[in-house]
GROMACS .gro file of C-alpha atoms in nm:
model
  310
    1GLN     CA    1  -7.073  -0.144  -4.630
    2PRO     CA    2  -7.024   0.193  -4.458
    3ALA     CA    3  -7.154   0.043  -4.133
    4THR     CA    4  -6.921  -0.258  -4.167
    5ARG     CA    5  -6.620  -0.032  -4.240
    6SER     CA    6  -6.700   0.179  -3.935
    7THR     CA    7  -6.728  -0.132  -3.717
    8SER     CA    8  -6.389  -0.262  -3.836
    9ARG     CA    9  -6.229   0.074  -3.772
   10ALA     CA   10  -6.375   0.078  -3.420
   11ASP     CA   11  -6.252  -0.277  -3.355
   12ARG     CA   12  -5.900  -0.188  -3.463
   13HIS     CA   13  -5.909   0.122  -3.245
   14GLN     CA   14  -6.025  -0.086  -2.947
   15SER     CA   15  -5.753  -0.349  -3.005
   16ARG     CA   16  -5.488  -0.078  -3.025
   17SER     CA   17  -5.614   0.078  -2.702
   18ASN     CA   18  -5.609  -0.259  -2.526
   19ALA     CA   19  -5.250  -0.322  -2.643
   20ILE     CA   20  -5.135   0.016  -2.520
   21ARG     CA   21  -5.313  -0.035  -2.188
   22GLY     CA   22  -5.153  -0.379  -2.149
   23SER     CA   23  -4.805  -0.243  -2.220
   24SER     CA   24  -4.859   0.036  -1.968
   25MET     CA   25  -4.964  -0.214  -1.703
   26LYS     CA   26  -4.658  -0.429  -1.773
   27ALA     CA   27  -4.429  -0.129  -1.745
   28ALA     CA   28  -4.600  -0.024  -1.421
   29HIS     CA   29  -4.553  -0.375  -1.277
   30HIS     CA   30  -4.189  -0.367  -1.381
   31ARG     CA   31  -4.129  -0.031  -1.216
   32LYS     CA   32  -4.306  -0.132  -0.897
   33GLY     CA   33  -4.117  -0.462  -0.879
   34THR     CA   34  -3.782  -0.293  -0.934
   35ALA     CA   35  -3.866  -0.028  -0.676
   36ALA     CA   36  -3.956  -0.300  -0.426
   37VAL     CA   37  -3.616  -0.469  -0.467
   38LEU     CA   38  -3.428  -0.140  -0.440
   39LEU     CA   39  -3.632  -0.043  -0.134
   40PHE     CA   40  -3.549  -0.378   0.026
   41LEU     CA   41  -3.177  -0.344  -0.041
   42PHE     CA   42  -3.175   0.014   0.091
   43ARG     CA   43  -3.364  -0.067   0.411
   44SER     CA   44  -3.179  -0.388   0.487
   45GLY     CA   45  -2.839  -0.231   0.437
   46ALA     CA   46  -2.712  -0.572   0.332
   47ALA     CA   47  -2.501  -0.437   0.052
   48PHE     CA   48  -2.351  -0.171   0.276
   49SER     CA   49  -2.281  -0.374   0.587
   50SER     CA   50  -1.983  -0.230   0.776
   51ASN     CA   51  -1.913  -0.546   0.973
   52THR     CA   52  -1.722  -0.756   0.721
   53ALA     CA   53  -1.691  -0.789   0.348
   54THR     CA   54  -1.810  -1.150   0.383
   55GLY     CA   55  -2.137  -1.047   0.542
   56SER     CA   56  -2.198  -0.789   0.273
   57SER     CA   57  -2.143  -1.021  -0.023
   58GLU     CA   58  -2.340  -1.303   0.139
   59ALA     CA   59  -2.641  -1.079   0.198
   60VAL     CA   60  -2.634  -0.946  -0.157
   61HIS     CA   61  -2.600  -1.301  -0.291
   62VAL     CA   62  -2.904  -1.417  -0.098
   63ALA     CA   63  -3.104  -1.110  -0.193
   64PHE     CA   64  -3.052  -1.129  -0.567
   65HIS     CA   65  -3.093  -1.505  -0.599
   66ALA     CA   66  -3.408  -1.493  -0.396
   67ALA     CA   67  -3.537  -1.200  -0.599
   68ARG     CA   68  -3.474  -1.389  -0.921
   69ARG     CA   69  -3.702  -1.666  -0.800
   70GLY     CA   70  -3.982  -1.410  -0.769
   71ILE     CA   71  -3.931  -1.269  -1.118
   72ARG     CA   72  -4.073  -1.404  -1.442
   73HIS     CA   73  -3.934  -1.317  -1.784
   74ARG     CA   74  -4.159  -1.179  -2.057
   75GLY     CA   75  -4.030  -1.067  -2.394
   76GLY     CA   76  -3.677  -1.014  -2.259
   77PHE     CA   77  -3.796  -0.797  -1.964
   78SER     CA   78  -3.795  -0.908  -1.597
   79LEU     CA   79  -4.138  -0.845  -1.444
   80PHE     CA   80  -4.273  -0.935  -1.105
   81ALA     CA   81  -4.568  -1.172  -1.132
   82GLU     CA   82  -4.776  -0.977  -0.883
   83ARG     CA   83  -4.719  -0.670  -0.669
   84ASN     CA   84  -4.824  -0.856  -0.356
   85ASP     CA   85  -4.572  -1.130  -0.430
   86ALA     CA   86  -4.297  -0.868  -0.459
   87SER     CA   87  -4.390  -0.714  -0.122
   88GLU     CA   88  -4.393  -1.052   0.048
   89GLU     CA   89  -4.063  -1.146  -0.112
   90ALA     CA   90  -3.908  -0.817  -0.002
   91ALA     CA   91  -4.024  -0.873   0.355
   92ARG     CA   92  -3.885  -1.226   0.354
   93LEU     CA   93  -3.551  -1.111   0.217
   94LEU     CA   94  -3.534  -0.830   0.471
   95ALA     CA   95  -3.575  -1.082   0.751
   96LYS     CA   96  -3.310  -1.304   0.594
   97ALA     CA   97  -3.066  -1.015   0.564
   98ARG     CA   98  -3.120  -0.918   0.927
   99GLU     CA   99  -3.057  -1.277   1.030
  100ILE     CA  100  -2.731  -1.287   0.835
  101ARG     CA  101  -2.617  -0.952   0.969
  102GLU     CA  102  -2.688  -1.050   1.330
  103SER     CA  103  -2.502  -1.380   1.286
  104ILE     CA  104  -2.179  -1.202   1.189
  105PRO     CA  105  -1.954  -1.151   1.494
  106GLU     CA  106  -1.818  -0.808   1.561
  107GLN     CA  107  -1.488  -0.755   1.387
  108GLN     CA  108  -1.189  -0.721   1.614
  109PRO     CA  109  -0.949  -0.428   1.565
  110GLU     CA  110  -0.693  -0.510   1.300
  111ALA     CA  111  -0.352  -0.612   1.418
  112SER     CA  112  -0.191  -0.368   1.177
  113SER     CA  113  -0.371  -0.082   1.351
  114LYS     CA  114  -0.234  -0.198   1.683
  115VAL     CA  115   0.117  -0.226   1.542
  116ALA     CA  116   0.078   0.113   1.377
  117ASP     CA  117  -0.012   0.265   1.711
  118GLU     CA  118   0.299   0.102   1.851
  119ALA     CA  119   0.496   0.266   1.572
  120ASP     CA  120   0.357   0.602   1.676
  121ASP     CA  121   0.452   0.522   2.032
  122GLN     CA  122   0.801   0.427   1.916
  123THR     CA  123   0.904   0.783   1.987
  124SER     CA  124   0.866   0.712   2.356
  125SER     CA  125   1.003   0.356   2.354
  126SER     CA  126   1.323   0.454   2.172
  127ALA     CA  127   1.355   0.780   2.362
  128THR     CA  128   1.496   0.602   2.667
  129THR     CA  129   1.833   0.508   2.512
  130ALA     CA  130   2.021   0.563   2.189
  131ALA     CA  131   2.140   0.265   1.985
  132GLY     CA  132   2.482   0.240   1.819
  133TYR     CA  133   2.569   0.018   1.522
  134ARG     CA  134   2.858  -0.045   1.289
  135LEU     CA  135   2.751  -0.063   0.925
  136TYR     CA  136   2.947  -0.301   0.703
  137CYS     CA  137   2.885  -0.166   0.353
  138ASP     CA  138   2.969  -0.336   0.023
  139LEU     CA  139   2.903  -0.115  -0.281
  140GLY     CA  140   2.909  -0.239  -0.638
  141ARG     CA  141   2.684  -0.341  -0.923
  142GLU     CA  142   2.383  -0.548  -0.812
  143ASP     CA  143   2.142  -0.752  -1.024
  144GLY     CA  144   1.843  -0.545  -1.135
  145THR     CA  145   1.992  -0.208  -1.041
  146TRP     CA  146   1.891   0.103  -1.235
  147MET     CA  147   2.237   0.258  -1.202
  148ASP     CA  148   2.415   0.376  -1.516
  149PRO     CA  149   2.529   0.068  -1.716
  150ARG     CA  150   2.889   0.189  -1.695
  151TRP     CA  151   2.882   0.212  -1.316
  152GLY     CA  152   3.055  -0.094  -1.168
  153ALA     CA  153   3.047  -0.280  -1.501
  154SER     CA  154   3.390  -0.431  -1.428
  155GLY     CA  155   3.264  -0.601  -1.113
  156LYS     CA  156   3.486  -0.400  -0.879
  157ARG     CA  157   3.345  -0.311  -0.539
  158ILE     CA  158   3.404  -0.068  -0.254
  159GLU     CA  159   3.390  -0.191   0.103
  160PHE     CA  160   3.379   0.039   0.403
  161THR     CA  161   3.255   0.056   0.761
  162LEU     CA  162   3.074   0.340   0.931
  163ASP     CA  163   2.975   0.378   1.296
  164VAL     CA  164   2.634   0.536   1.349
  165GLU     CA  165   2.415   0.619   1.646
  166PHE     CA  166   2.035   0.631   1.630
  167ASP     CA  167   1.979   0.930   1.853
  168ILE     CA  168   1.664   1.015   2.048
  169SER     CA  169   1.644   1.377   1.935
  170LEU     CA  170   1.386   1.478   1.675
  171ALA     CA  171   1.521   1.568   1.333
  172ASN     CA  172   1.494   1.916   1.187
  173ASP     CA  173   1.294   2.001   0.875
  174ALA     CA  174   1.595   1.972   0.645
  175ILE     CA  175   1.652   1.611   0.751
  176CYS     CA  176   1.283   1.526   0.730
  177LEU     CA  177   1.267   1.646   0.371
  178LYS     CA  178   1.547   1.408   0.273
  179MET     CA  179   1.369   1.099   0.406
  180VAL     CA  180   1.220   0.868   0.144
  181LYS     CA  181   0.841   0.883   0.110
  182ASP     CA  182   0.758   0.525   0.016
  183ASN     CA  183   0.550   0.401   0.310
  184PHE     CA  184   0.211   0.441   0.141
  185GLY     CA  185   0.012   0.169   0.315
  186GLY     CA  186   0.134   0.190   0.674
  187LYS     CA  187   0.224   0.415   0.963
  188SER     CA  188   0.551   0.591   1.034
  189SER     CA  189   0.712   0.713   1.353
  190ALA     CA  190   0.859   1.057   1.396
  191VAL     CA  191   1.185   1.125   1.215
  192ARG     CA  192   1.484   1.129   1.449
  193THR     CA  193   1.853   1.202   1.411
  194VAL     CA  194   2.128   0.965   1.299
  195LYS     CA  195   2.473   1.063   1.420
  196SER     CA  196   2.780   0.924   1.246
  197LEU     CA  197   3.156   0.943   1.277
  198LYS     CA  198   3.314   1.218   1.076
  199SER     CA  199   3.444   0.968   0.824
  200ALA     CA  200   3.389   0.614   0.702
  201ARG     CA  201   3.681   0.368   0.694
  202LEU     CA  202   3.777   0.251   0.344
  203ARG     CA  203   4.053   0.002   0.263
  204GLY     CA  204   4.078  -0.101   0.625
  205GLY     CA  205   4.127   0.256   0.741
  206PHE     CA  206   4.385   0.368   0.483
  207ASP     CA  207   4.124   0.577   0.299
  208LYS     CA  208   3.846   0.788   0.443
  209MET     CA  209   3.518   0.936   0.325
  210GLN     CA  210   3.354   1.233   0.495
  211CYS     CA  211   3.008   1.165   0.646
  212TYR     CA  212   2.761   1.410   0.795
  213GLY     CA  213   2.493   1.204   0.971
  214GLY     CA  214   2.127   1.187   0.870
  215GLY     CA  215   1.786   1.074   0.995
  216TYR     CA  216   1.575   0.763   1.059
  217ARG     CA  217   1.220   0.648   1.122
  218ILE     CA  218   1.029   0.323   1.185
  219ASP     CA  219   0.772   0.223   0.922
  220VAL     CA  220   0.501  -0.027   1.014
  221GLY     CA  221   0.264  -0.212   0.780
  222GLY     CA  222   0.122  -0.561   0.741
  223GLY     CA  223   0.250  -0.668   1.082
  224ASN     CA  224   0.613  -0.588   0.996
  225SER     CA  225   0.833  -0.297   1.097
  226VAL     CA  226   1.127  -0.156   0.903
  227CYS     CA  227   1.388   0.098   1.004
  228ARG     CA  228   1.462   0.338   0.718
  229PHE     CA  229   1.751   0.580   0.753
  230PHE     CA  230   2.002   0.772   0.550
  231VAL     CA  231   2.353   0.905   0.594
  232GLU     CA  232   2.484   1.196   0.391
  233CYS     CA  233   2.839   1.150   0.263
  234GLU     CA  234   3.099   1.321   0.050
  235GLY     CA  235   3.133   1.021  -0.182
  236THR     CA  236   3.442   0.912  -0.375
  237PRO     CA  237   3.580   1.053  -0.703
  238GLU     CA  238   3.395   0.941  -1.015
  239ARG     CA  239   3.703   0.976  -1.236
  240GLY     CA  240   4.065   0.932  -1.155
  241GLY     CA  241   3.989   0.740  -0.838
  242THR     CA  242   4.154   0.422  -0.719
  243PHE     CA  243   3.836   0.210  -0.741
  244GLY     CA  244   3.806   0.200  -1.122
  245ASP     CA  245   3.455   0.232  -1.268
  246VAL     CA  246   3.273   0.215  -0.933
  247TRP     CA  247   3.242   0.502  -0.687
  248VAL     CA  248   3.030   0.606  -0.390
  249PRO     CA  249   2.778   0.864  -0.519
  250GLN     CA  250   2.793   1.197  -0.342
  251GLY     CA  251   2.488   1.278  -0.133
  252CYS     CA  252   2.260   1.054   0.072
  253LEU     CA  253   2.298   0.678   0.104
  254TYR     CA  254   1.964   0.521   0.199
  255PHE     CA  255   1.941   0.210   0.416
  256SER     CA  256   1.643  -0.014   0.491
  257ILE     CA  257   1.650  -0.296   0.749
  258PRO     CA  258   1.385  -0.494   0.944
  259SER     CA  259   1.347  -0.402   1.310
  260PHE     CA  260   1.200  -0.613   1.586
  261GLY     CA  261   0.977  -0.468   1.854
  262ASN     CA  262   0.935  -0.148   1.653
  263THR     CA  263   1.260  -0.011   1.791
  264VAL     CA  264   1.611   0.056   1.662
  265SER     CA  265   1.764  -0.130   1.955
  266ASN     CA  266   1.697  -0.463   1.782
  267LEU     CA  267   1.778  -0.451   1.411
  268SER     CA  268   1.806  -0.752   1.184
  269ALA     CA  269   2.149  -0.908   1.122
  270LYS     CA  270   2.080  -1.003   0.759
  271GLU     CA  271   2.211  -0.828   0.448
  272CYS     CA  272   1.991  -0.542   0.331
  273PRO     CA  273   2.003  -0.300   0.035
  274ILE     CA  274   2.171   0.036   0.004
  275THR     CA  275   2.015   0.276  -0.245
  276VAL     CA  276   2.057   0.627  -0.380
  277ARG     CA  277   1.795   0.863  -0.516
  278GLN     CA  278   1.850   0.978  -0.874
  279ILE     CA  279   1.638   1.126  -1.152
  280GLY     CA  280   1.540   0.880  -1.426
  281TRP     CA  281   1.271   0.736  -1.653
  282HIS     CA  282   1.258   0.375  -1.532
  283THR     CA  283   0.913   0.416  -1.374
  284GLY     CA  284   0.753   0.547  -1.694
  285TRP     CA  285   0.801   0.918  -1.634
  286ARG     CA  286   1.086   1.144  -1.528
  287ARG     CA  287   1.105   1.141  -1.151
  288GLU     CA  288   1.333   1.071  -0.856
  289GLU     CA  289   1.375   0.695  -0.821
  290SER     CA  290   1.562   0.453  -0.592
  291ARG     CA  291   1.863   0.274  -0.738
  292ILE     CA  292   2.044  -0.011  -0.565
  293VAL     CA  293   2.417   0.049  -0.518
  294GLY     CA  294   2.508  -0.228  -0.274
  295ILE     CA  295   2.430  -0.418   0.043
  296PHE     CA  296   2.508  -0.376   0.412
  297ARG     CA  297   2.490  -0.549   0.749
  298ALA     CA  298   2.439  -0.382   1.087
  299LYS     CA  299   2.614  -0.506   1.400
  300LYS     CA  300   2.575  -0.358   1.745
  301LEU     CA  301   2.866  -0.130   1.816
  302GLU     CA  302   2.988  -0.301   2.130
  303ASP     CA  303   2.998  -0.639   1.954
  304ALA     CA  304   3.169  -0.494   1.648
  305ARG     CA  305   3.440  -0.327   1.855
  306ARG     CA  306   3.510  -0.649   2.037
  307ILE     CA  307   3.545  -0.841   1.709
  308ASP     CA  308   3.720  -0.579   1.495
  309LYS     CA  309   3.952  -0.452   1.770
  310TYR     CA  310   3.884  -0.086   1.685
   0.00000   0.00000   0.00000
């Protein structure tokens, strides 16, 4: 009996050793197989191709689906059947990735980059001549505005005209600081000076509003160009005025209008928004936000003078 008990103990010890050795071999195969796939992906550079996003995703798709065919599942763990098979599979996938990468044509420079460069060069293209426009402004409550609910609630509006000139001279730091900073995804030209008449014409010229000029720039992004500019004005009285519950806010009026050819000499003729910058909570935190106060149209000054007779 003692001999039999010793033999059984030895058998159990041997079985336990074999199980541990088998698990170690499985883990080693798993690590080697995983390392082979990672080494393949690193060397091929398929997942980090700088040509196009399509080439990158296609290479990764081929790599992983092909790798899955070389993997067998045991007990919930993915193990390579043999180390040699993993090496051969990695070599085959590397060749496939190179083939895919070489088949991708070189990407042409993006059009937006070209247009952005043109926006930077706008300083030279607009520097040849200044452009004059008459702004036909119509202020009042607009749908979706963040203005105070009492502002323009009656539906009354203020119409006025203002002659401006987009000058070629660069703006000073004070003007640059007043420009809106909302062109996050594109390029912007240098800020230049907007000159205006000393006063805007209200009520057909019977009333006036002091104006002090401002600044402008051309913003380019997504193949489109927009002229953004502002004019600083005295505004109209908030209380006791002749326009009821609507008034022109004192400070800067901001204008935004499409431009063609990345130059102020060819602005759009459609109606565009007028906004002011005021502190509020509409964006989720207290900050300076844009609020629509009306619409405007821009007409070249020579055409406007011929039509309006002044």
